[in-house]
């Protein structure tokens, strides 16, 4: 097979770029430790409904102004949805997915987490400002992805 010089040059450049991207990603993951945390708690994704605390999803008051939200995510819902907490509450979210990777983003806050099957995701936020916060899934999870939303009402 005869190859034009132009073709050889472009092949070399594109191959070089692929290698460079892989090296950068590898460096970020292993040297800068930007990969998913390896100490994350895990769960059997087939048995979410039988595994505590996910056998009882809900909003639990655990202190004077402190709540724990045990939440499962699945196509295309957050359970529990339409959460209500008083203003000033510190809310600990404990989440897992029952099927595919979902996102948990609360608009207007810096809450933004990836929720993966088999992994327990924990994230805490204090809600000082009363209002209705939109909760969105920001990981493409299937045909109903754009419908996957709920609210957190702070009053
Ligand atoms: Cu769940 Cu997108």
Tab-separated table of N, CA, C and O and ligand atoms in Angstrom, residues 73-78 99-103 136-142 144-148, ligand 1:
chain	number	residue	atom	x	y	z
A	73	UNK	N	-31.540	6.343	43.576
A	73	UNK	CA	-31.789	6.912	42.260
A	73	UNK	C	-31.967	5.767	41.286
A	73	UNK	O	-31.253	4.756	41.364
A	74	UNK	N	-32.948	5.902	40.420
A	74	UNK	CA	-33.154	4.891	39.386
A	74	UNK	C	-33.822	5.570	38.196
A	74	UNK	O	-34.308	6.687	38.327
A	75	UNK	N	-33.861	4.884	37.042
A	75	UNK	CA	-34.493	5.489	35.875
A	75	UNK	C	-35.978	5.670	36.169
A	75	UNK	O	-36.657	4.697	36.411
A	76	UNK	N	-36.518	6.811	36.166
A	76	UNK	CA	-35.953	8.136	36.058
A	76	UNK	C	-36.453	8.943	37.235
A	76	UNK	O	-37.218	9.877	37.082
A	77	UNK	N	-36.060	8.524	38.447
A	77	UNK	CA	-36.634	9.118	39.652
A	77	UNK	C	-35.644	9.205	40.800
A	77	UNK	O	-34.684	8.431	40.876
A	78	UNK	N	-35.923	10.168	41.663
A	78	UNK	CA	-35.211	10.299	42.931
A	78	UNK	C	-36.186	9.835	44.013
A	78	UNK	O	-37.321	10.304	44.066
A	99	UNK	N	-29.576	1.293	39.249
A	99	UNK	CA	-29.349	0.762	37.906
A	99	UNK	C	-28.103	1.337	37.229
A	99	UNK	O	-27.063	0.722	37.256
A	100	UNK	N	-28.224	2.518	36.656
A	100	UNK	CA	-27.100	3.072	35.895
A	100	UNK	C	-26.552	4.299	36.623
A	100	UNK	O	-27.035	4.654	37.693
A	101	UNK	N	-25.555	4.935	36.026
A	101	UNK	CA	-24.979	6.136	36.629
A	101	UNK	C	-25.955	7.302	36.471
A	101	UNK	O	-26.451	7.566	35.373
A	102	UNK	N	-26.269	7.950	37.589
A	102	UNK	CA	-27.102	9.145	37.576
A	102	UNK	C	-26.313	10.305	38.160
A	102	UNK	O	-25.260	10.117	38.762
A	103	UNK	N	-26.884	11.491	37.992
A	103	UNK	CA	-26.273	12.676	38.592
A	103	UNK	C	-27.222	13.265	39.617
A	103	UNK	O	-28.436	13.057	39.566
A	136	UNK	N	-31.657	18.008	39.656
A	136	UNK	CA	-31.585	17.457	38.304
A	136	UNK	C	-30.613	16.292	38.240
A	136	UNK	O	-29.632	16.256	38.972
A	137	UNK	N	-30.904	15.364	37.332
A	137	UNK	CA	-29.923	14.339	36.994
A	137	UNK	C	-29.093	14.901	35.853
A	137	UNK	O	-29.634	15.321	34.835
A	138	UNK	N	-27.793	14.947	36.039
A	138	UNK	CA	-26.949	15.523	34.981
A	138	UNK	C	-26.018	14.499	34.340
A	138	UNK	O	-25.002	14.846	33.772
A	139	UNK	N	-26.380	13.223	34.477
A	139	UNK	CA	-25.651	12.184	33.743
A	139	UNK	C	-26.664	11.520	32.815
A	139	UNK	O	-27.712	11.067	33.284
A	140	UNK	N	-26.355	11.434	31.548
A	140	UNK	CA	-27.316	10.833	30.623
A	140	UNK	C	-27.585	9.382	31.021
A	140	UNK	O	-26.661	8.575	31.102
A	141	UNK	N	-28.859	9.065	31.314
A	141	UNK	CA	-29.157	7.730	31.842
A	141	UNK	C	-30.229	6.990	31.045
A	141	UNK	O	-30.702	5.937	31.463
A	142	UNK	N	-30.627	7.525	29.914
A	142	UNK	CA	-31.596	6.802	29.088
A	142	UNK	C	-32.636	7.735	28.512
A	142	UNK	O	-32.532	8.951	28.622
A	144	UNK	N	-35.545	8.680	29.317
A	144	UNK	CA	-36.283	9.620	30.162
A	144	UNK	C	-35.387	10.533	30.963
A	144	UNK	O	-35.847	11.197	31.896
A	145	UNK	N	-34.116	10.581	30.617
A	145	UNK	CA	-33.141	11.365	31.383
A	145	UNK	C	-33.594	12.802	31.637
A	145	UNK	O	-33.491	13.310	32.751
A	146	UNK	N	-34.132	13.428	30.588
A	146	UNK	CA	-34.503	14.853	30.739
A	146	UNK	C	-35.705	15.037	31.650
A	146	UNK	O	-36.006	16.144	32.062
A	147	UNK	N	-36.414	13.939	31.981
A	147	UNK	CA	-37.566	14.022	32.888
A	147	UNK	C	-37.158	13.773	34.337
A	147	UNK	O	-37.965	13.878	35.247
A	148	UNK	N	-35.912	13.391	34.543
A	148	UNK	CA	-35.470	13.013	35.888
A	148	UNK	C	-35.131	14.261	36.689
A	148	UNK	O	-34.044	14.810	36.565
B	1	LIG	CU1	-30.714	9.813	35.697
B	1	LIG	CU2	-30.065	11.111	33.817
